């Protein structure tokens, strides 16, 4: 990161330093609740009746990497949406930044860099809890953080573009309700997408979360995924780049008019 995007990054870090205590509890609590309820509670029933559906892997171990990738998606989408709306519309820090030497590209690079750091923090905590639950070995859990972070960025950039295009936050609420939640439920996090009807299975293959879940799970468990690793990575990087380009376009329209 060059000096000018670093200035924006430092501003985000300073803001977070004032409120981190409010978020750290949920970062720990959410993984524990998900793993306890779905992995241990439901998982004990699944293991007794449907173990073959998961290749002989215990449901907790199978589920945990999917939840890690989904945590990346949810955090990336959140960090890339409402903070952008806040900066553009509510407290108008982004228009103020345009009166400094920072460019729109500097702002965007600083924003995505900060989101990447936040994702490493969130997914790192989640991975540590996976180890505590004996859902992954430490080495694979560390490696699984990287695809989860990439998944988060693949959502953060398009959400930043969408937030830059919107005039108010109503659209963001709709995206989370009718986009992020269905993806969380039907992209392979909780069950193999082969269990879906054929037309929904095809749609699932086209979602970034499916690729993130498959990539994270294959690394965490040391198993083969539905597609080659390079295809998952290429897909997620493509979504990230397209989202970043669109975010730059819409930020330019908002801040230069």
PDB file of C-alpha atoms in Angstrom:
ATOM      1  CA  UNK A   1       0.000   0.000   0.000  1.00  0.00           C
ATOM      2  CA  UNK A   2       1.353   3.420  -0.950  1.00  0.00           C
ATOM      3  CA  UNK A   3       1.386   6.414   1.366  1.00  0.00           C
ATOM      4  CA  UNK A   4      -1.892   8.044   0.334  1.00  0.00           C
ATOM      5  CA  UNK A   5      -4.193   5.000   0.641  1.00  0.00           C
ATOM      6  CA  UNK A   6      -2.423   4.363   3.940  1.00  0.00           C
ATOM      7  CA  UNK A   7      -3.758   7.689   5.231  1.00  0.00           C
ATOM      8  CA  UNK A   8      -7.329   6.520   4.689  1.00  0.00           C
ATOM      9  CA  UNK A   9      -6.481   3.128   6.179  1.00  0.00           C
ATOM     10  CA  UNK A  10      -5.085   4.820   9.293  1.00  0.00           C
ATOM     11  CA  UNK A  11      -8.274   6.836   9.664  1.00  0.00           C
ATOM     12  CA  UNK A  12     -10.370   3.675   9.568  1.00  0.00           C
ATOM     13  CA  UNK A  13      -8.096   1.999  12.101  1.00  0.00           C
ATOM     14  CA  UNK A  14      -8.333   5.024  14.399  1.00  0.00           C
ATOM     15  CA  UNK A  15     -12.122   4.961  14.239  1.00  0.00           C
ATOM     16  CA  UNK A  16     -12.145   1.239  14.979  1.00  0.00           C
ATOM     17  CA  UNK A  17      -9.819   1.686  17.949  1.00  0.00           C
ATOM     18  CA  UNK A  18     -12.610   3.635  19.640  1.00  0.00           C
ATOM     19  CA  UNK A  19     -15.299   0.980  19.169  1.00  0.00           C
ATOM     20  CA  UNK A  20     -13.496  -2.367  18.986  1.00  0.00           C
ATOM     21  CA  UNK A  21     -14.776  -3.524  22.373  1.00  0.00           C
ATOM     22  CA  UNK A  22     -18.341  -3.468  21.072  1.00  0.00           C
ATOM     23  CA  UNK A  23     -17.526  -5.803  18.178  1.00  0.00           C
ATOM     24  CA  UNK A  24     -15.021  -8.198  19.700  1.00  0.00           C
ATOM     25  CA  UNK A  25     -17.682  -9.904  21.819  1.00  0.00           C
ATOM     26  CA  UNK A  26     -19.886 -10.724  18.821  1.00  0.00           C
ATOM     27  CA  UNK A  27     -16.839 -11.888  16.868  1.00  0.00           C
ATOM     28  CA  UNK A  28     -16.276 -14.523  19.548  1.00  0.00           C
ATOM     29  CA  UNK A  29     -19.900 -15.256  20.398  1.00  0.00           C
ATOM     30  CA  UNK A  30     -21.324 -15.823  16.906  1.00  0.00           C
ATOM     31  CA  UNK A  31     -18.971 -18.682  15.949  1.00  0.00           C
ATOM     32  CA  UNK A  32     -19.497 -20.365  19.312  1.00  0.00           C
ATOM     33  CA  UNK A  33     -23.286 -20.207  18.985  1.00  0.00           C
ATOM     34  CA  UNK A  34     -23.308 -21.417  15.372  1.00  0.00           C
ATOM     35  CA  UNK A  35     -20.935 -24.292  16.033  1.00  0.00           C
ATOM     36  CA  UNK A  36     -22.660 -25.317  19.243  1.00  0.00           C
ATOM     37  CA  UNK A  37     -26.189 -25.214  17.818  1.00  0.00           C
ATOM     38  CA  UNK A  38     -25.616 -26.477  14.272  1.00  0.00           C
ATOM     39  CA  UNK A  39     -22.407 -28.427  14.561  1.00  0.00           C
ATOM     40  CA  UNK A  40     -22.859 -30.164  17.907  1.00  0.00           C
ATOM     41  CA  UNK A  41     -26.627 -30.143  18.436  1.00  0.00           C
ATOM     42  CA  UNK A  42     -27.839 -30.840  14.905  1.00  0.00           C
ATOM     43  CA  UNK A  43     -24.571 -32.513  13.981  1.00  0.00           C
ATOM     44  CA  UNK A  44     -25.069 -35.346  16.449  1.00  0.00           C
ATOM     45  CA  UNK A  45     -28.350 -36.213  14.726  1.00  0.00           C
ATOM     46  CA  UNK A  46     -26.855 -35.959  11.245  1.00  0.00           C
ATOM     47  CA  UNK A  47     -23.895 -38.150  12.137  1.00  0.00           C
ATOM     48  CA  UNK A  48     -26.211 -40.895  13.359  1.00  0.00           C
ATOM     49  CA  UNK A  49     -28.413 -40.885  10.275  1.00  0.00           C
ATOM     50  CA  UNK A  50     -26.737 -39.255   7.267  1.00  0.00           C
ATOM     51  CA  UNK A  51     -22.957 -39.550   7.712  1.00  0.00           C
ATOM     52  CA  UNK A  52     -22.538 -40.963   4.190  1.00  0.00           C
ATOM     53  CA  UNK A  53     -23.854 -37.714   2.679  1.00  0.00           C
ATOM     54  CA  UNK A  54     -20.708 -35.934   3.902  1.00  0.00           C
ATOM     55  CA  UNK A  55     -18.142 -38.444   2.723  1.00  0.00           C
ATOM     56  CA  UNK A  56     -17.783 -40.030   6.139  1.00  0.00           C
ATOM     57  CA  UNK A  57     -16.710 -36.698   7.657  1.00  0.00           C
ATOM     58  CA  UNK A  58     -18.421 -35.677  10.886  1.00  0.00           C
ATOM     59  CA  UNK A  59     -21.007 -32.966  10.344  1.00  0.00           C
ATOM     60  CA  UNK A  60     -19.270 -30.527  12.697  1.00  0.00           C
ATOM     61  CA  UNK A  61     -16.001 -30.829  10.768  1.00  0.00           C
ATOM     62  CA  UNK A  62     -17.854 -30.561   7.444  1.00  0.00           C
ATOM     63  CA  UNK A  63     -19.965 -27.589   8.525  1.00  0.00           C
ATOM     64  CA  UNK A  64     -17.271 -25.524  10.240  1.00  0.00           C
ATOM     65  CA  UNK A  65     -15.303 -24.410   7.126  1.00  0.00           C
ATOM     66  CA  UNK A  66     -18.558 -23.456   5.431  1.00  0.00           C
ATOM     67  CA  UNK A  67     -19.457 -21.259   8.377  1.00  0.00           C
ATOM     68  CA  UNK A  68     -15.990 -19.712   8.214  1.00  0.00           C
ATOM     69  CA  UNK A  69     -16.494 -18.771   4.555  1.00  0.00           C
ATOM     70  CA  UNK A  70     -20.016 -17.525   5.300  1.00  0.00           C
ATOM     71  CA  UNK A  71     -18.633 -15.365   8.116  1.00  0.00           C
ATOM     72  CA  UNK A  72     -16.264 -13.861   5.559  1.00  0.00           C
ATOM     73  CA  UNK A  73     -19.188 -13.153   3.232  1.00  0.00           C
ATOM     74  CA  UNK A  74     -21.338 -11.547   5.919  1.00  0.00           C
ATOM     75  CA  UNK A  75     -18.502  -9.447   7.315  1.00  0.00           C
ATOM     76  CA  UNK A  76     -17.274  -8.370   3.885  1.00  0.00           C
ATOM     77  CA  UNK A  77     -20.760  -7.404   2.747  1.00  0.00           C
ATOM     78  CA  UNK A  78     -21.349  -5.457   5.951  1.00  0.00           C
ATOM     79  CA  UNK A  79     -17.984  -3.670   5.927  1.00  0.00           C
ATOM     80  CA  UNK A  80     -18.373  -2.756   2.256  1.00  0.00           C
ATOM     81  CA  UNK A  81     -21.910  -1.418   2.428  1.00  0.00           C
ATOM     82  CA  UNK A  82     -23.100   0.656   5.368  1.00  0.00           C
ATOM     83  CA  UNK A  83     -19.716   2.316   6.105  1.00  0.00           C
ATOM     84  CA  UNK A  84     -19.648   3.503   2.477  1.00  0.00           C
ATOM     85  CA  UNK A  85     -23.170   4.872   2.807  1.00  0.00           C
ATOM     86  CA  UNK A  86     -22.115   6.603   6.030  1.00  0.00           C
ATOM     87  CA  UNK A  87     -19.088   8.157   4.357  1.00  0.00           C
ATOM     88  CA  UNK A  88     -21.033   9.323   1.322  1.00  0.00           C
ATOM     89  CA  UNK A  89     -24.381  10.368   2.735  1.00  0.00           C
ATOM     90  CA  UNK A  90     -24.631  10.536   6.493  1.00  0.00           C
ATOM     91  CA  UNK A  91     -21.480  12.103   7.897  1.00  0.00           C
ATOM     92  CA  UNK A  92     -20.021  12.916   4.453  1.00  0.00           C
ATOM     93  CA  UNK A  93     -16.406  12.082   5.204  1.00  0.00           C
ATOM     94  CA  UNK A  94     -15.841  10.974   1.606  1.00  0.00           C
ATOM     95  CA  UNK A  95     -16.716  14.374   0.076  1.00  0.00           C
ATOM     96  CA  UNK A  96     -14.472  15.982   2.701  1.00  0.00           C
ATOM     97  CA  UNK A  97     -11.609  13.660   1.703  1.00  0.00           C
ATOM     98  CA  UNK A  98     -11.854  15.011  -1.844  1.00  0.00           C
ATOM     99  CA  UNK A  99     -10.547  18.326  -0.484  1.00  0.00           C
ATOM    100  CA  UNK A 100      -7.291  16.596   0.499  1.00  0.00           C
ATOM    101  CA  UNK A 101      -4.535  15.208  -1.753  1.00  0.00           C
ATOM    102  CA  UNK A 102      -6.224  11.775  -1.654  1.00  0.00           C
ATOM    103  CA  UNK A 103      -7.855  10.578  -4.863  1.00  0.00           C
ATOM    104  CA  UNK A 104     -10.888   8.344  -5.237  1.00  0.00           C
ATOM    105  CA  UNK A 105      -8.553   5.461  -6.036  1.00  0.00           C
ATOM    106  CA  UNK A 106      -6.634   6.150  -2.810  1.00  0.00           C
ATOM    107  CA  UNK A 107      -9.899   6.092  -0.882  1.00  0.00           C
ATOM    108  CA  UNK A 108     -11.011   2.824  -2.469  1.00  0.00           C
ATOM    109  CA  UNK A 109      -7.662   1.083  -2.009  1.00  0.00           C
ATOM    110  CA  UNK A 110      -7.517   2.214   1.605  1.00  0.00           C
ATOM    111  CA  UNK A 111     -11.069   1.017   2.189  1.00  0.00           C
ATOM    112  CA  UNK A 112     -10.495  -2.441   0.682  1.00  0.00           C
ATOM    113  CA  UNK A 113      -7.205  -2.790   2.555  1.00  0.00           C
ATOM    114  CA  UNK A 114      -8.924  -1.990   5.830  1.00  0.00           C
ATOM    115  CA  UNK A 115     -11.722  -4.447   5.060  1.00  0.00           C
ATOM    116  CA  UNK A 116      -9.090  -7.111   4.340  1.00  0.00           C
ATOM    117  CA  UNK A 117      -7.536  -6.518   7.765  1.00  0.00           C
ATOM    118  CA  UNK A 118     -10.939  -6.676   9.449  1.00  0.00           C
ATOM    119  CA  UNK A 119     -11.659  -9.929   7.647  1.00  0.00           C
ATOM    120  CA  UNK A 120      -8.361 -11.407   8.789  1.00  0.00           C
ATOM    121  CA  UNK A 121      -9.277 -10.484  12.364  1.00  0.00           C
ATOM    122  CA  UNK A 122     -12.813 -11.885  12.177  1.00  0.00           C
ATOM    123  CA  UNK A 123     -11.937 -15.035  10.240  1.00  0.00           C
ATOM    124  CA  UNK A 124      -8.842 -15.571  12.368  1.00  0.00           C
ATOM    125  CA  UNK A 125     -10.958 -15.570  15.529  1.00  0.00           C
ATOM    126  CA  UNK A 126     -13.429 -17.933  13.866  1.00  0.00           C
ATOM    127  CA  UNK A 127     -10.614 -20.284  12.810  1.00  0.00           C
ATOM    128  CA  UNK A 128      -9.233 -20.329  16.356  1.00  0.00           C
ATOM    129  CA  UNK A 129     -12.649 -21.345  17.651  1.00  0.00           C
ATOM    130  CA  UNK A 130     -12.790 -24.135  15.052  1.00  0.00           C
ATOM    131  CA  UNK A 131      -9.615 -25.525  16.582  1.00  0.00           C
ATOM    132  CA  UNK A 132     -11.062 -25.239  20.093  1.00  0.00           C
ATOM    133  CA  UNK A 133     -14.116 -27.204  18.927  1.00  0.00           C
ATOM    134  CA  UNK A 134     -11.789 -29.785  17.376  1.00  0.00           C
ATOM    135  CA  UNK A 135     -13.403 -29.072  13.997  1.00  0.00           C
ATOM    136  CA  UNK A 136     -10.061 -28.508  12.217  1.00  0.00           C
ATOM    137  CA  UNK A 137      -6.397 -28.985  12.961  1.00  0.00           C
ATOM    138  CA  UNK A 138      -4.435 -25.770  13.654  1.00  0.00           C
ATOM    139  CA  UNK A 139      -2.405 -25.765  10.433  1.00  0.00           C
ATOM    140  CA  UNK A 140      -5.371 -26.223   8.127  1.00  0.00           C
ATOM    141  CA  UNK A 141      -7.446 -23.760  10.153  1.00  0.00           C
ATOM    142  CA  UNK A 142      -4.826 -21.054   9.582  1.00  0.00           C
ATOM    143  CA  UNK A 143      -4.690 -21.794   5.858  1.00  0.00           C
ATOM    144  CA  UNK A 144      -8.483 -21.738   5.628  1.00  0.00           C
ATOM    145  CA  UNK A 145      -8.517 -18.103   6.763  1.00  0.00           C
ATOM    146  CA  UNK A 146      -7.134 -16.961   3.400  1.00  0.00           C
ATOM    147  CA  UNK A 147      -9.971 -18.238   1.164  1.00  0.00           C
ATOM    148  CA  UNK A 148     -12.484 -16.960   3.723  1.00  0.00           C
ATOM    149  CA  UNK A 149     -10.906 -13.498   3.500  1.00  0.00           C
ATOM    150  CA  UNK A 150     -10.945 -13.662  -0.301  1.00  0.00           C
ATOM    151  CA  UNK A 151     -14.622 -14.589  -0.135  1.00  0.00           C
ATOM    152  CA  UNK A 152     -15.283 -11.573   2.060  1.00  0.00           C
ATOM    153  CA  UNK A 153     -13.483  -9.236  -0.333  1.00  0.00           C
ATOM    154  CA  UNK A 154     -15.430 -10.705  -3.260  1.00  0.00           C
ATOM    155  CA  UNK A 155     -18.563  -9.450  -1.504  1.00  0.00           C
ATOM    156  CA  UNK A 156     -17.130  -6.234  -0.077  1.00  0.00           C
ATOM    157  CA  UNK A 157     -16.161  -4.698  -3.419  1.00  0.00           C
ATOM    158  CA  UNK A 158     -19.529  -5.212  -5.179  1.00  0.00           C
ATOM    159  CA  UNK A 159     -21.355  -4.042  -2.060  1.00  0.00           C
ATOM    160  CA  UNK A 160     -19.210  -0.901  -1.998  1.00  0.00           C
ATOM    161  CA  UNK A 161     -20.193  -0.321  -5.625  1.00  0.00           C
ATOM    162  CA  UNK A 162     -23.867  -0.854  -4.822  1.00  0.00           C
ATOM    163  CA  UNK A 163     -23.728   1.435  -1.784  1.00  0.00           C
ATOM    164  CA  UNK A 164     -22.033   4.107  -3.912  1.00  0.00           C
ATOM    165  CA  UNK A 165     -24.806   3.866  -6.500  1.00  0.00           C
ATOM    166  CA  UNK A 166     -27.708   4.034  -4.023  1.00  0.00           C
ATOM    167  CA  UNK A 167     -29.314   7.225  -2.794  1.00  0.00           C
ATOM    168  CA  UNK A 168     -30.384   5.792   0.587  1.00  0.00           C
ATOM    169  CA  UNK A 169     -29.892   2.657   2.667  1.00  0.00           C
ATOM    170  CA  UNK A 170     -33.197   0.967   1.793  1.00  0.00           C
ATOM    171  CA  UNK A 171     -31.560  -0.986  -1.009  1.00  0.00           C
ATOM    172  CA  UNK A 172     -28.856  -2.256   1.317  1.00  0.00           C
ATOM    173  CA  UNK A 173     -31.428  -3.683   3.692  1.00  0.00           C
ATOM    174  CA  UNK A 174     -33.128  -5.435   0.774  1.00  0.00           C
ATOM    175  CA  UNK A 175     -29.859  -6.943  -0.443  1.00  0.00           C
ATOM    176  CA  UNK A 176     -29.085  -8.403   2.961  1.00  0.00           C
ATOM    177  CA  UNK A 177     -32.614  -9.730   3.396  1.00  0.00           C
ATOM    178  CA  UNK A 178     -33.107 -11.186  -0.082  1.00  0.00           C
ATOM    179  CA  UNK A 179     -29.511 -11.732  -1.163  1.00  0.00           C
ATOM    180  CA  UNK A 180     -27.073 -12.419   1.651  1.00  0.00           C
ATOM    181  CA  UNK A 181     -29.431 -14.521   3.787  1.00  0.00           C
ATOM    182  CA  UNK A 182     -30.489 -16.867   0.931  1.00  0.00           C
ATOM    183  CA  UNK A 183     -26.859 -17.249  -0.114  1.00  0.00           C
ATOM    184  CA  UNK A 184     -25.975 -18.157   3.460  1.00  0.00           C
ATOM    185  CA  UNK A 185     -28.631 -20.860   3.467  1.00  0.00           C
ATOM    186  CA  UNK A 186     -28.366 -22.317  -0.036  1.00  0.00           C
ATOM    187  CA  UNK A 187     -24.734 -22.083  -1.206  1.00  0.00           C
ATOM    188  CA  UNK A 188     -23.368 -25.243   0.370  1.00  0.00           C
ATOM    189  CA  UNK A 189     -22.737 -23.994   3.885  1.00  0.00           C
ATOM    190  CA  UNK A 190     -25.146 -26.340   5.671  1.00  0.00           C
ATOM    191  CA  UNK A 191     -25.619 -29.155   3.158  1.00  0.00           C
ATOM    192  CA  UNK A 192     -24.227 -30.216  -0.239  1.00  0.00           C
ATOM    193  CA  UNK A 193     -25.820 -28.237  -3.048  1.00  0.00           C
ATOM    194  CA  UNK A 194     -26.508 -31.523  -4.825  1.00  0.00           C
ATOM    195  CA  UNK A 195     -29.484 -31.776  -2.457  1.00  0.00           C
ATOM    196  CA  UNK A 196     -31.079 -28.755  -4.151  1.00  0.00           C
ATOM    197  CA  UNK A 197     -33.410 -28.970  -7.164  1.00  0.00           C
ATOM    198  CA  UNK A 198     -31.465 -28.907 -10.435  1.00  0.00           C
ATOM    199  CA  UNK A 199     -32.232 -25.284 -11.321  1.00  0.00           C
ATOM    200  CA  UNK A 200     -31.240 -24.071  -7.843  1.00  0.00           C
ATOM    201  CA  UNK A 201     -28.087 -26.178  -7.934  1.00  0.00           C
ATOM    202  CA  UNK A 202     -27.078 -24.415 -11.142  1.00  0.00           C
ATOM    203  CA  UNK A 203     -27.697 -21.038  -9.526  1.00  0.00           C
ATOM    204  CA  UNK A 204     -25.661 -22.044  -6.488  1.00  0.00           C
ATOM    205  CA  UNK A 205     -22.662 -22.813  -8.694  1.00  0.00           C
ATOM    206  CA  UNK A 206     -22.787 -19.220  -9.944  1.00  0.00           C
ATOM    207  CA  UNK A 207     -22.623 -17.624  -6.487  1.00  0.00           C
ATOM    208  CA  UNK A 208     -19.382 -16.358  -4.947  1.00  0.00           C
ATOM    209  CA  UNK A 209     -20.222 -17.975  -1.617  1.00  0.00           C
ATOM    210  CA  UNK A 210     -20.370 -21.452  -3.169  1.00  0.00           C
ATOM    211  CA  UNK A 211     -16.831 -21.010  -4.476  1.00  0.00           C
ATOM    212  CA  UNK A 212     -15.689 -19.607  -1.141  1.00  0.00           C
ATOM    213  CA  UNK A 213     -17.267 -22.449   0.815  1.00  0.00           C
ATOM    214  CA  UNK A 214     -15.828 -25.127  -1.474  1.00  0.00           C
ATOM    215  CA  UNK A 215     -12.360 -23.582  -1.409  1.00  0.00           C
ATOM    216  CA  UNK A 216     -12.342 -23.063   2.359  1.00  0.00           C
ATOM    217  CA  UNK A 217     -13.693 -26.548   3.030  1.00  0.00           C
ATOM    218  CA  UNK A 218     -11.186 -28.258   0.722  1.00  0.00           C
ATOM    219  CA  UNK A 219      -8.281 -26.499   2.458  1.00  0.00           C
ATOM    220  CA  UNK A 220      -9.590 -26.986   5.997  1.00  0.00           C
ATOM    221  CA  UNK A 221     -10.323 -30.684   5.507  1.00  0.00           C
ATOM    222  CA  UNK A 222      -7.651 -31.535   2.960  1.00  0.00           C
ATOM    223  CA  UNK A 223     -10.210 -32.886   0.491  1.00  0.00           C
ATOM    224  CA  UNK A 224     -10.946 -32.274  -3.178  1.00  0.00           C
ATOM    225  CA  UNK A 225     -13.589 -29.697  -4.044  1.00  0.00           C
ATOM    226  CA  UNK A 226     -16.218 -29.826  -6.758  1.00  0.00           C
ATOM    227  CA  UNK A 227     -14.013 -27.726  -9.056  1.00  0.00           C
ATOM    228  CA  UNK A 228     -10.245 -27.223  -9.315  1.00  0.00           C
ATOM    229  CA  UNK A 229      -8.818 -24.791  -6.776  1.00  0.00           C
ATOM    230  CA  UNK A 230      -7.647 -22.358  -9.455  1.00  0.00           C
ATOM    231  CA  UNK A 231     -11.198 -22.016 -10.781  1.00  0.00           C
ATOM    232  CA  UNK A 232     -12.537 -21.053  -7.357  1.00  0.00           C
ATOM    233  CA  UNK A 233      -9.751 -18.507  -6.869  1.00  0.00           C
ATOM    234  CA  UNK A 234     -10.161 -17.077 -10.382  1.00  0.00           C
ATOM    235  CA  UNK A 235     -13.899 -16.693  -9.911  1.00  0.00           C
ATOM    236  CA  UNK A 236     -13.553 -14.880  -6.590  1.00  0.00           C
ATOM    237  CA  UNK A 237     -10.776 -12.619  -7.884  1.00  0.00           C
ATOM    238  CA  UNK A 238     -12.854 -11.766 -10.953  1.00  0.00           C
ATOM    239  CA  UNK A 239     -15.822 -10.751  -8.801  1.00  0.00           C
ATOM    240  CA  UNK A 240     -13.503  -8.706  -6.580  1.00  0.00           C
ATOM    241  CA  UNK A 241     -11.914  -6.847  -9.503  1.00  0.00           C
ATOM    242  CA  UNK A 242     -15.227  -6.152 -11.255  1.00  0.00           C
ATOM    243  CA  UNK A 243     -16.716  -4.945  -7.984  1.00  0.00           C
ATOM    244  CA  UNK A 244     -13.739  -2.660  -7.341  1.00  0.00           C
ATOM    245  CA  UNK A 245     -13.954  -1.176 -10.845  1.00  0.00           C
ATOM    246  CA  UNK A 246     -17.668  -0.514 -10.431  1.00  0.00           C
ATOM    247  CA  UNK A 247     -17.086   0.973  -6.980  1.00  0.00           C
ATOM    248  CA  UNK A 248     -14.492   3.344  -8.435  1.00  0.00           C
ATOM    249  CA  UNK A 249     -16.912   4.300 -11.221  1.00  0.00           C
ATOM    250  CA  UNK A 250     -19.828   5.085  -8.919  1.00  0.00           C
ATOM    251  CA  UNK A 251     -17.686   6.808  -6.307  1.00  0.00           C
ATOM    252  CA  UNK A 252     -16.333   9.026  -9.071  1.00  0.00           C
ATOM    253  CA  UNK A 253     -19.856   9.894 -10.214  1.00  0.00           C
ATOM    254  CA  UNK A 254     -20.936  10.724  -6.660  1.00  0.00           C
ATOM    255  CA  UNK A 255     -17.854  12.647  -5.580  1.00  0.00           C
ATOM    256  CA  UNK A 256     -17.046  14.511  -8.791  1.00  0.00           C
ATOM    257  CA  UNK A 257     -20.518  15.883  -9.491  1.00  0.00           C
TER     258      UNK A 257
END
